[in-house]
XYZ file of C-alpha atoms in Angstrom:
698
model
C -14.119 10.265 22.664
C -16.735 12.707 21.443
C -16.527 16.438 21.035
C -19.588 18.553 20.186
C -19.355 22.184 20.064
C -21.995 24.761 18.982
C -21.477 28.456 18.770
C -18.552 28.707 21.037
C -15.453 30.979 20.634
C -12.184 29.638 19.556
C -10.656 29.864 22.892
C -13.274 28.013 24.669
C -13.018 25.422 21.836
C -9.466 24.793 22.305
C -9.743 24.706 26.161
C -12.421 22.054 26.014
C -10.824 19.955 23.325
C -7.520 19.842 25.468
C -9.493 18.956 28.443
C -11.253 16.427 26.786
C -8.296 14.835 25.569
C -6.754 14.553 29.005
C -10.043 13.304 30.445
C -9.707 10.502 28.022
C -6.338 9.832 29.556
C -4.742 9.389 26.149
C -1.015 9.578 26.782
C 1.653 10.079 23.962
C 3.770 7.205 23.319
C 6.835 7.260 25.233
C 9.916 7.838 23.197
C 13.187 6.285 23.602
C 15.620 8.008 25.832
C 18.719 7.628 23.453
C 18.839 8.657 19.940
C 21.139 8.973 16.926
C 21.996 12.495 16.495
C 24.652 12.468 13.656
C 26.448 10.258 11.168
C 30.051 11.226 9.900
C 31.873 9.506 7.445
C 35.929 9.709 6.977
C 38.614 7.708 5.249
C 41.854 6.563 7.000
C 45.291 6.838 5.524
C 45.155 3.231 4.203
C 41.804 3.953 2.472
C 39.590 2.304 4.881
C 36.085 3.948 5.579
C 35.124 4.784 9.250
C 31.464 5.664 9.965
C 31.145 7.662 13.353
C 27.676 7.601 14.955
C 27.099 10.177 17.613
C 24.223 9.285 20.205
C 22.738 11.246 23.177
C 24.154 8.627 25.635
C 26.686 5.730 25.598
C 25.351 2.461 24.633
C 25.062 -0.264 27.108
C 25.739 -3.010 24.763
C 27.212 -2.803 21.042
C 24.952 -3.786 18.248
C 26.142 -6.824 16.194
C 26.560 -6.453 12.577
C 24.999 -8.785 9.969
C 26.638 -9.086 6.613
C 24.329 -9.820 3.640
C 24.836 -10.163 -0.140
C 22.951 -9.527 -3.365
C 23.202 -6.710 -2.759
C 26.017 -6.407 -0.441
C 25.333 -4.766 3.085
C 25.688 -4.699 6.594
C 22.971 -3.595 9.156
C 22.999 -3.066 12.921
C 20.072 -3.177 15.084
C 19.928 -0.345 17.915
C 17.429 -1.335 20.579
C 15.723 1.348 22.658
C 17.348 3.975 20.301
C 15.499 6.476 18.097
C 16.408 8.197 14.860
C 17.035 11.592 15.640
C 18.707 12.583 12.232
C 15.250 13.797 10.754
C 15.976 11.571 7.553
C 16.059 7.995 6.804
C 18.936 7.881 4.160
C 22.285 9.504 3.956
C 24.456 9.355 0.735
C 27.880 8.592 1.170
C 30.014 7.407 -2.106
C 33.044 7.021 -0.008
C 35.192 4.252 -1.287
C 33.147 0.981 -1.017
C 30.433 2.709 1.081
C 27.494 3.820 -1.218
C 24.806 5.131 1.284
C 23.483 4.586 4.681
C 19.731 3.882 5.449
C 18.298 4.659 8.962
C 14.968 3.053 9.703
C 13.158 3.345 13.086
C 10.488 0.683 13.842
C 9.130 1.114 17.291
C 11.987 1.328 19.828
C 14.363 -0.182 17.402
C 16.447 1.509 14.818
C 18.199 -0.300 12.100
C 21.192 1.209 10.302
C 22.023 -0.385 7.102
C 25.389 0.240 5.286
C 25.042 -0.261 1.429
C 28.313 -1.408 -0.080
C 29.754 -2.079 -3.279
C 31.285 -5.347 -2.460
C 31.572 -8.024 0.392
C 33.302 -6.410 3.453
C 33.707 -7.090 7.369
C 33.238 -4.475 10.021
C 35.220 -3.699 13.322
C 33.165 -1.665 15.810
C 34.305 0.229 19.072
C 32.904 3.020 21.151
C 34.210 6.106 22.725
C 31.967 7.652 25.255
C 28.635 8.442 23.196
C 30.300 7.835 19.852
C 30.352 4.643 18.153
C 32.969 3.848 15.349
C 32.382 1.435 12.656
C 35.495 0.548 10.410
C 34.839 -1.386 7.130
C 37.432 -3.936 6.294
C 37.766 -5.262 2.777
C 37.491 -9.002 2.260
C 40.073 -10.633 0.098
C 38.809 -11.470 -3.321
C 41.250 -14.276 -4.064
C 39.472 -16.746 -1.955
C 39.547 -20.038 -3.856
C 36.293 -21.692 -4.773
C 36.092 -25.484 -5.010
C 35.261 -26.023 -8.848
C 35.492 -29.795 -8.649
C 32.406 -32.090 -8.392
C 31.790 -33.026 -5.028
C 30.369 -36.528 -4.860
C 30.688 -38.249 -1.351
C 33.470 -36.381 0.648
C 32.569 -34.707 3.880
C 35.407 -32.599 4.246
C 35.168 -28.783 3.481
C 37.659 -26.967 1.394
C 40.268 -25.498 3.834
C 39.742 -21.981 2.266
C 35.874 -22.123 2.525
C 33.768 -21.519 5.407
C 31.696 -24.468 6.985
C 28.760 -24.851 9.057
C 29.452 -26.462 12.530
C 26.144 -26.709 14.264
C 22.533 -25.913 13.785
C 20.473 -25.266 17.022
C 17.036 -24.254 17.751
C 15.765 -22.672 20.980
C 12.609 -21.164 22.264
C 12.979 -17.506 23.656
C 11.597 -16.245 26.984
C 8.844 -14.391 24.923
C 7.787 -17.377 22.809
C 10.072 -16.507 19.874
C 11.954 -19.125 17.540
C 15.681 -18.753 17.693
C 17.843 -20.559 14.987
C 21.543 -20.442 16.047
C 24.029 -21.398 13.316
C 27.714 -21.882 14.514
C 30.281 -21.407 11.489
C 33.920 -22.179 11.232
C 34.889 -18.685 10.330
C 33.841 -15.172 11.171
C 32.313 -12.466 8.750
C 30.449 -14.917 6.488
C 28.165 -13.369 3.871
C 24.541 -14.375 4.719
C 21.526 -13.453 2.641
C 18.186 -13.168 4.324
C 14.959 -12.765 2.559
C 11.300 -13.200 3.278
C 8.990 -14.652 0.621
C 5.299 -15.210 1.817
C 5.440 -17.338 5.015
C 8.952 -18.644 4.237
C 12.292 -17.122 5.151
C 15.250 -18.228 2.954
C 18.829 -17.737 4.355
C 21.734 -18.203 1.940
C 25.303 -18.883 3.488
C 27.452 -17.689 0.543
C 30.609 -19.884 -0.211
C 29.905 -22.217 2.575
C 30.344 -25.937 3.089
C 27.485 -28.053 4.657
C 28.543 -31.293 6.372
C 26.184 -34.305 5.604
C 25.321 -34.601 9.324
C 23.694 -31.177 8.977
C 21.865 -31.826 5.727
C 18.479 -32.398 7.344
C 14.982 -31.118 7.996
C 14.089 -30.162 11.564
C 10.537 -30.435 12.864
C 10.165 -27.806 15.814
C 6.300 -27.636 15.987
C 6.452 -28.925 19.513
C 8.422 -25.749 20.815
C 5.362 -23.625 20.385
C 6.982 -20.829 18.306
C 5.893 -19.415 15.029
C 8.609 -21.656 13.374
C 7.474 -25.029 12.067
C 10.374 -26.480 10.083
C 13.916 -25.670 9.208
C 15.329 -27.356 6.026
C 19.008 -27.124 5.114
C 20.560 -28.369 2.031
C 23.521 -27.543 -0.313
C 22.993 -25.308 -3.311
C 26.078 -25.164 -5.384
C 28.850 -23.676 -3.369
C 26.304 -22.187 -0.912
C 24.276 -23.350 1.959
C 20.563 -22.809 1.337
C 18.066 -22.746 4.529
C 14.386 -22.612 4.381
C 12.561 -21.568 7.448
C 8.635 -22.104 7.357
C 6.497 -20.373 9.850
C 2.738 -19.753 10.553
C 0.684 -16.998 11.984
C 1.599 -13.321 11.951
C 5.308 -12.685 12.704
C 8.340 -10.606 12.211
C 12.003 -11.645 11.884
C 15.377 -10.200 12.751
C 18.905 -11.495 12.061
C 22.253 -10.797 13.549
C 25.718 -12.057 13.135
C 28.412 -12.138 15.984
C 31.844 -13.598 15.369
C 31.136 -17.053 14.149
C 27.514 -17.251 15.070
C 24.464 -16.388 12.943
C 21.182 -15.948 14.880
C 17.770 -15.602 13.283
C 14.870 -14.883 15.428
C 11.169 -15.255 14.340
C 8.702 -13.347 16.735
C 5.060 -13.644 16.686
C 3.437 -10.247 16.587
C 1.976 -8.924 19.824
C -1.623 -8.184 20.396
C -1.051 -4.466 20.014
C 0.737 -5.138 16.723
C -1.833 -7.797 15.596
C -4.551 -5.259 16.519
C -2.837 -2.434 14.431
C -2.551 -4.847 11.491
C -6.207 -5.874 11.901
C -7.185 -2.228 12.137
C -5.366 -1.273 8.979
C -7.082 -3.960 7.093
C -10.530 -3.184 8.453
C -10.316 0.546 8.022
C -8.858 0.518 4.507
C -5.497 1.219 5.647
C -6.115 3.701 8.364
C -4.623 2.831 11.735
C -5.166 5.726 14.094
C -7.318 5.637 17.247
C -11.014 6.266 16.804
C -12.600 9.677 17.728
C -15.921 11.480 17.304
C -16.241 15.076 16.049
C -19.206 17.241 15.786
C -18.395 20.838 14.688
C -20.673 23.486 13.083
C -19.099 26.359 11.185
C -15.626 26.078 12.991
C -12.213 27.362 11.611
C -10.283 24.480 9.839
C -7.192 25.588 11.897
C -9.053 24.893 15.167
C -9.972 21.386 13.910
C -6.464 20.677 12.864
C -5.166 21.761 16.352
C -7.722 19.469 18.087
C -6.383 16.379 15.917
C -2.747 17.457 16.784
C -3.514 17.497 20.517
C -5.326 14.209 20.212
C -2.318 12.600 18.424
C 0.492 14.338 19.896
C 1.822 15.132 16.375
C 3.177 18.425 15.227
C 0.923 20.053 12.588
C 2.166 23.013 10.789
C -0.327 24.907 8.637
C 0.431 27.342 5.889
C -0.629 30.966 6.152
C -3.040 30.511 3.155
C -5.106 27.698 5.122
C -8.488 29.462 6.086
C -12.096 28.836 5.965
C -14.725 27.210 8.264
C -16.174 23.552 8.088
C -19.119 21.917 9.487
C -18.848 18.128 10.059
C -20.052 15.182 12.155
C -17.936 12.235 12.477
C -18.499 9.332 14.815
C -15.923 6.675 15.752
C -13.484 7.064 12.754
C -9.716 6.737 12.794
C -8.167 10.237 13.569
C -5.940 9.742 10.299
C -9.180 9.123 8.164
C -10.731 12.300 9.858
C -7.589 14.367 8.840
C -7.865 13.009 5.300
C -11.518 14.038 5.233
C -10.951 17.505 6.400
C -8.231 18.161 3.945
C -10.159 16.658 1.220
C -13.261 18.891 1.897
C -11.001 22.090 2.074
C -8.804 21.260 -0.923
C -5.795 20.821 1.175
C -2.840 18.508 1.074
C -0.288 17.196 3.588
C 3.299 16.047 3.854
C 4.521 14.000 6.881
C 8.206 13.906 8.017
C 8.766 12.151 11.222
C 6.124 13.348 13.711
C 5.662 16.630 11.931
C 2.739 17.189 9.416
C 2.814 20.272 6.999
C -0.861 21.296 5.759
C -1.206 23.605 2.774
C -3.656 24.071 -0.141
C -2.993 21.582 -2.913
C -1.812 24.216 -5.480
C 0.490 25.762 -2.888
C 1.850 22.393 -2.012
C 2.325 21.421 -5.774
C 3.895 24.935 -6.431
C 6.442 24.182 -3.555
C 7.393 20.813 -4.800
C 7.732 22.063 -8.410
C 10.207 24.984 -7.021
C 12.050 22.223 -5.207
C 12.289 20.211 -8.376
C 13.307 23.136 -10.336
C 15.957 23.940 -7.852
C 17.266 20.392 -8.037
C 17.324 20.442 -11.865
C 19.259 23.717 -11.685
C 21.898 22.129 -9.267
C 22.083 19.076 -11.632
C 22.788 21.585 -14.560
C 25.438 23.296 -12.399
C 26.918 20.411 -10.588
C 30.337 19.201 -11.770
C 30.323 16.011 -13.648
C 32.124 12.874 -12.656
C 33.064 9.725 -14.517
C 33.128 6.228 -13.425
C 34.005 2.952 -15.027
C 31.742 -0.258 -14.448
C 33.408 -3.619 -15.241
C 30.705 -6.363 -15.924
C 31.221 -9.852 -15.044
C 27.980 -11.585 -16.190
C 26.272 -9.436 -18.687
C 27.192 -7.847 -22.044
C 27.270 -4.139 -22.031
C 25.243 -3.762 -24.988
C 22.399 -5.799 -23.147
C 21.969 -3.140 -20.540
C 19.790 0.231 -21.196
C 20.019 3.457 -19.093
C 17.279 5.305 -21.044
C 15.715 7.881 -18.787
C 18.242 7.424 -15.923
C 20.827 9.927 -17.160
C 20.503 13.703 -16.777
C 20.813 16.036 -19.733
C 24.506 16.263 -19.554
C 25.203 12.541 -18.854
C 26.871 10.152 -21.491
C 27.493 6.497 -21.519
C 30.301 4.896 -23.484
C 30.481 1.115 -24.117
C 33.527 -0.972 -24.671
C 32.510 -4.291 -25.899
C 36.031 -5.754 -26.030
C 36.699 -5.149 -22.320
C 32.838 -5.357 -21.446
C 32.919 -2.182 -19.581
C 30.987 1.030 -19.796
C 32.165 4.471 -18.742
C 29.424 6.799 -17.479
C 29.846 10.548 -16.952
C 27.160 12.384 -14.970
C 26.376 13.993 -11.674
C 27.097 11.946 -8.552
C 23.343 11.489 -7.882
C 22.900 9.872 -11.186
C 25.918 7.851 -10.872
C 24.591 6.434 -7.721
C 21.326 5.183 -9.422
C 23.375 3.613 -12.380
C 25.818 1.821 -9.951
C 22.708 0.424 -8.158
C 21.119 -0.712 -11.319
C 24.462 -2.447 -12.675
C 24.824 -4.077 -9.154
C 21.245 -5.444 -9.505
C 21.406 -6.458 -13.177
C 24.883 -7.824 -13.476
C 24.484 -11.094 -11.639
C 25.070 -14.602 -12.712
C 22.407 -16.036 -14.649
C 21.578 -19.626 -13.439
C 21.862 -22.055 -16.191
C 20.013 -25.303 -16.878
C 20.803 -28.361 -18.601
C 17.717 -30.059 -20.241
C 17.854 -33.688 -21.542
C 15.208 -35.375 -23.578
C 14.870 -39.225 -24.219
C 12.650 -40.151 -27.013
C 12.026 -44.069 -26.750
C 9.947 -45.777 -29.568
C 9.283 -49.395 -29.108
C 7.847 -51.758 -31.620
C 6.188 -55.247 -31.355
C 5.339 -56.659 -34.590
C 3.636 -60.092 -34.994
C 2.185 -61.946 -38.112
C 0.955 -65.467 -38.876
C 0.134 -66.791 -42.324
C -1.245 -70.203 -43.025
C -2.252 -71.772 -46.354
C -2.332 -74.943 -48.527
C -1.965 -76.193 -52.090
C -3.935 -79.401 -53.231
C -3.690 -81.109 -56.581
C -3.445 -84.472 -58.536
C -0.106 -85.483 -60.141
C 0.500 -88.174 -62.798
C 2.696 -90.641 -61.032
C 3.477 -92.862 -64.291
C 6.963 -91.871 -64.455
C 7.704 -91.541 -60.831
C 10.317 -94.018 -59.393
C 8.316 -94.817 -56.415
C 4.667 -95.136 -55.622
C 4.928 -95.334 -51.953
C 3.090 -92.838 -49.864
C 5.292 -90.216 -48.134
C 6.853 -86.936 -48.176
C 7.452 -85.619 -51.614
C 8.458 -82.013 -51.023
C 7.046 -79.010 -52.875
C 4.619 -79.814 -55.600
C 6.212 -80.358 -59.035
C 4.227 -77.394 -60.553
C 5.646 -74.883 -57.967
C 6.056 -72.260 -60.854
C 2.328 -72.016 -60.744
C 2.224 -70.555 -57.323
C 0.393 -67.461 -57.332
C -1.513 -65.671 -54.572
C -5.264 -65.919 -55.159
C -4.623 -68.451 -58.035
C -7.910 -70.310 -59.056
C -8.239 -73.984 -58.710
C -6.536 -75.865 -61.476
C -4.949 -72.653 -62.531
C -1.670 -74.328 -63.342
C -0.500 -77.842 -64.144
C -1.610 -80.284 -61.643
C -2.772 -77.737 -59.025
C -6.473 -77.967 -58.169
C -6.361 -75.661 -54.904
C -3.643 -72.885 -54.890
C -3.938 -70.992 -51.606
C -0.524 -70.994 -50.102
C 0.725 -68.692 -47.175
C 1.572 -65.303 -48.237
C 5.178 -64.091 -47.735
C 5.744 -61.373 -45.136
C 6.721 -57.984 -46.069
C 10.228 -56.898 -45.858
C 11.546 -60.465 -45.333
C 13.741 -62.599 -47.678
C 12.261 -65.829 -48.798
C 8.731 -67.339 -48.629
C 7.067 -69.252 -45.983
C 8.010 -72.889 -45.062
C 6.193 -75.614 -46.828
C 5.552 -79.255 -46.246
C 4.443 -81.627 -49.195
C 2.635 -84.896 -48.726
C 1.404 -87.574 -51.318
C -1.778 -88.594 -49.762
C -3.100 -91.426 -51.953
C -2.468 -93.454 -55.197
C -5.458 -93.949 -57.531
C -5.565 -96.906 -59.808
C -4.909 -95.072 -62.885
C -1.382 -93.953 -61.793
C -2.305 -90.629 -60.444
C -1.280 -89.244 -56.997
C -3.240 -86.812 -54.698
C -0.770 -84.492 -53.333
C -1.030 -81.780 -50.632
C 1.340 -79.061 -49.634
C 0.960 -77.032 -46.355
C 2.796 -73.800 -46.099
C 3.048 -71.619 -42.870
C 5.009 -68.419 -41.916
C 5.087 -66.775 -38.581
C 7.050 -63.457 -37.785
C 7.824 -61.833 -34.457
C 9.705 -58.492 -34.607
C 10.689 -56.345 -31.521
C 12.792 -53.237 -31.631
C 13.600 -50.078 -29.500
C 14.854 -46.777 -30.920
C 16.142 -44.148 -28.282
C 17.138 -40.596 -29.042
C 18.574 -38.332 -26.356
C 19.203 -34.673 -27.386
C 20.441 -32.508 -24.408
C 21.019 -28.651 -24.368
C 22.294 -26.202 -21.897
C 20.916 -22.577 -21.677
C 20.587 -19.679 -19.121
C 17.482 -18.655 -17.320
C 14.749 -17.415 -19.469
C 16.779 -17.955 -22.702
C 15.353 -20.107 -25.491
C 17.751 -22.669 -26.777
C 17.374 -25.058 -29.797
C 19.467 -28.242 -30.713
C 18.904 -29.947 -33.952
C 20.275 -32.927 -35.909
C 19.100 -34.595 -39.135
C 19.063 -34.455 -42.871
C 18.105 -32.013 -45.426
C 16.222 -33.694 -48.175
C 16.569 -32.407 -51.788
C 13.583 -32.681 -54.365
C 12.797 -31.167 -57.622
C 9.757 -28.732 -57.757
C 8.332 -27.667 -60.987
C 7.030 -24.218 -61.792
C 4.229 -23.216 -64.181
C 6.663 -22.453 -66.954
C 7.874 -26.035 -66.977
C 11.296 -25.326 -65.475
C 12.437 -27.169 -62.365
C 14.297 -26.196 -59.139
C 15.827 -27.963 -56.311
C 14.202 -27.572 -52.947
C 15.213 -28.915 -49.441
C 13.097 -30.422 -46.705
C 14.218 -30.828 -43.296
C 13.919 -34.220 -41.390
C 15.502 -33.664 -37.977
C 15.580 -34.620 -34.367
C 15.081 -31.173 -32.614
C 14.803 -30.008 -29.013
C 13.619 -26.447 -28.258
C 13.216 -25.259 -24.767
C 12.816 -22.152 -22.804
C 13.466 -22.743 -19.074
C 12.447 -20.351 -16.233
C 14.071 -21.191 -12.620
C 11.291 -20.387 -9.904
C 12.408 -18.871 -6.474
C 12.097 -22.450 -4.787
C 14.505 -24.124 -7.181
C 11.931 -25.688 -9.589
C 12.111 -25.306 -13.524
C 9.194 -24.130 -15.386
C 9.911 -25.201 -19.305
C 8.291 -24.352 -22.461
C 9.141 -27.449 -24.500
C 9.064 -28.313 -28.167
C 10.279 -32.022 -29.040
C 10.273 -33.138 -32.646
C 11.594 -36.206 -34.291
C 11.241 -36.552 -38.062
C 12.122 -39.399 -40.544
C 12.370 -39.583 -44.270
C 9.417 -41.554 -45.717
C 8.735 -42.668 -49.443
C 8.878 -40.353 -52.244
C 5.703 -40.378 -54.524
C 7.663 -39.092 -57.632
C 10.597 -36.920 -58.318
C 8.629 -33.763 -58.527
C 6.921 -34.043 -55.235
C 8.876 -33.931 -51.807
C 9.068 -37.266 -50.151
C 6.707 -37.916 -47.022
C 8.044 -37.026 -43.538
C 7.175 -39.204 -40.522
C 6.723 -36.975 -37.720
C 6.543 -37.313 -34.055
C 6.179 -34.021 -32.116
C 5.136 -32.735 -28.712
C 4.560 -29.054 -27.511
C 3.862 -28.334 -24.063
C 4.626 -26.351 -20.639
C 5.554 -28.216 -17.652
C 6.936 -27.520 -14.200
C 9.458 -30.016 -13.027
C 11.783 -29.992 -9.820
C 15.271 -30.013 -10.155
C 16.794 -33.267 -11.345
C 13.283 -34.684 -11.624
C 12.034 -36.545 -14.838
C 8.746 -36.166 -16.309
C 6.937 -37.953 -19.193
C 5.580 -35.253 -21.385
C 4.088 -37.471 -23.978
C 3.063 -40.910 -24.825
C 1.410 -42.416 -27.962
C 0.305 -45.976 -28.099
C -0.748 -47.476 -31.394
C -2.029 -50.943 -32.018
C -3.128 -52.663 -35.333
C -4.819 -55.930 -35.328
C -5.894 -57.615 -38.700
C -7.026 -61.018 -39.706
C -7.834 -61.998 -43.319
C -9.134 -65.481 -44.678
C -9.205 -66.569 -48.176
C -11.147 -69.742 -48.971
C -12.943 -71.667 -51.634
C -16.568 -71.306 -51.137
C -18.311 -73.993 -49.313
C -15.514 -76.256 -49.207
C -13.529 -73.896 -47.028
C -16.244 -73.993 -44.440
C -16.091 -77.934 -43.907
C -14.900 -78.679 -40.446
C -11.025 -79.675 -40.219
C -10.956 -80.566 -43.992
C -11.949 -76.949 -44.759
C -8.217 -75.732 -43.869
C -6.941 -77.399 -47.043
C -9.308 -75.055 -49.018
C -8.286 -71.731 -47.582
C -5.511 -69.631 -46.289
C -5.357 -67.069 -43.442
C -3.179 -64.171 -42.359
C -3.066 -62.506 -38.807
C -1.402 -59.151 -37.967
C -0.895 -57.878 -34.450
C 1.453 -54.827 -34.493
C 2.184 -52.687 -31.471
C 3.926 -49.183 -31.409
C 4.674 -47.170 -28.411
C 6.257 -43.658 -28.226
C 7.455 -42.123 -24.976
C 9.192 -38.771 -24.467
C 11.033 -38.022 -21.046
C 12.563 -34.769 -20.009
C 14.864 -34.126 -17.203
C 16.181 -30.525 -16.155
C 19.169 -30.063 -14.012
C 20.216 -26.677 -12.587
C 23.953 -25.870 -12.992
C 26.127 -24.022 -10.404
C 28.064 -21.038 -11.161
C 31.063 -23.308 -12.024
C 28.604 -25.223 -14.394
C 28.737 -28.312 -12.147
C 25.438 -30.162 -11.407
C 23.748 -28.888 -8.277
């Protein structure tokens, strides 16, 4: 559409603009024939809350209510019904009903009842009036606190899923139908990215339904449906692709979740918004020279079928040329050039100078403040179940006359303020006073050792055999001058020893190496040539396991520590001494964060210290430390190796008599050798597990 006017009167301008609009055949969007005109809230004699919705015409079918938790609410979808209230929220504060939200999207209007606790609903109609009665749910429903291992029978007081079915709708939407044992179950539906998370509160899942369904072949936006148990609840994850929207409803014992692909018009609207920087209006072209701003606003109003109200102070002329721009962008350009601002309510746009608009809003704010200063105060007591009262802060939420009193013994807080502020605090308490999920973290520190050593040696000498009782060759045991055994002794260093290179004793073991003595030959002058071979081989294997574990809440750092405090003396410059302590402990420090998909993000510090050897009494003993500090992401119940150290020591030493020790074969008599091959390995395993509300493992 293109409008080009030069030097024409205002009347001609408007006639031409309207004619051009109809020539382009731009028709206004058809409005729904039925609409919600009023909402009234009342209490029955037994304290039940009844909501009355008055419509233009009687409904052909009743809307089904869907109960949700966290926070507690019930919503109804009215199809082909418009919001005729002129507002999107209605405060209530009647019993357990806090407020009502009315949201219209296309030809569908959703009415959301915000509650203070879990409730059921009863709905009936009288002509063009719809009555919704809220029924309290008994709070004494038992919860199965025992550990469930292999049973497949639900608690009689708990709800249970009977069947999960998937169907393709007539328009290609994916429809998930869940049949339950009892009606009025609390179901929480949330969208996160391309996934839809459905939580069936206090519900049992039979093992036959604990599965993953692949429904790609149905040609709907839904790809997979995965159902699993999560504590006392049933957790369902619906994965979809493309651009889609979802809706949920609950009727009697059946819960239905529909995932619908966006139509071409809706997709085009979203695409247009992305391309045009947030503007979604139909494109138009304007070419005006020195025309009143009011006239341009009237043209835009006729083009969009919106009601534009201008303040009396809006004046002035404007010259502009716009080609193929969204009409909402064109409106913003005109307002920006003329220093104007707008406020939109429904299909009515109010336009005024910025200063005037700010002054109006300031007057409204001052009026609200005056009302707040004159409005009577009310007091309400909030009982906290999961949080400590001193951990909550309401700074900036109270009015000037508001006060908060904390009672740490009963864990309650008493708030005195105007009703509007009480509603804000009530919402904050409901949002923050929730069960903080807890995690048990178990670490296993495994230290394995494999120590091996081999020592070989020999002693060789000549012995006077004059006084021996026998001159026969044979085994004679250790050499007579065994007292002369000394590591690294020189040839002939003692008695009859000419070569003294025995095997060395192993460190830390009692006794020396095994020895074999031989009398090799007798010389004519009565002397014997003796040989003693000594050998020692040790092989030690060991494994040390430490397993600290700790339980902490989501986002709270926990430390568990066990060990010794070692005292030692410390001297000062004046010569005085004092006793100091040094820690040698096994410690696990962790801060877990539970992600939205049930994984655990942990900041970990695992430390294992042992007391070493003290140098002297004035210096602290050495501390043998093994430590790892890291940050890991682990699935619930999974095990990860966060650290590993492998240490291997190989050493071979040979002591020999020069030249003689190099003689083949015979050279072994003139030397000794020692071989060491030690292996040490340290591994640290960490396993986190999320605990349910009754502190059982999920």
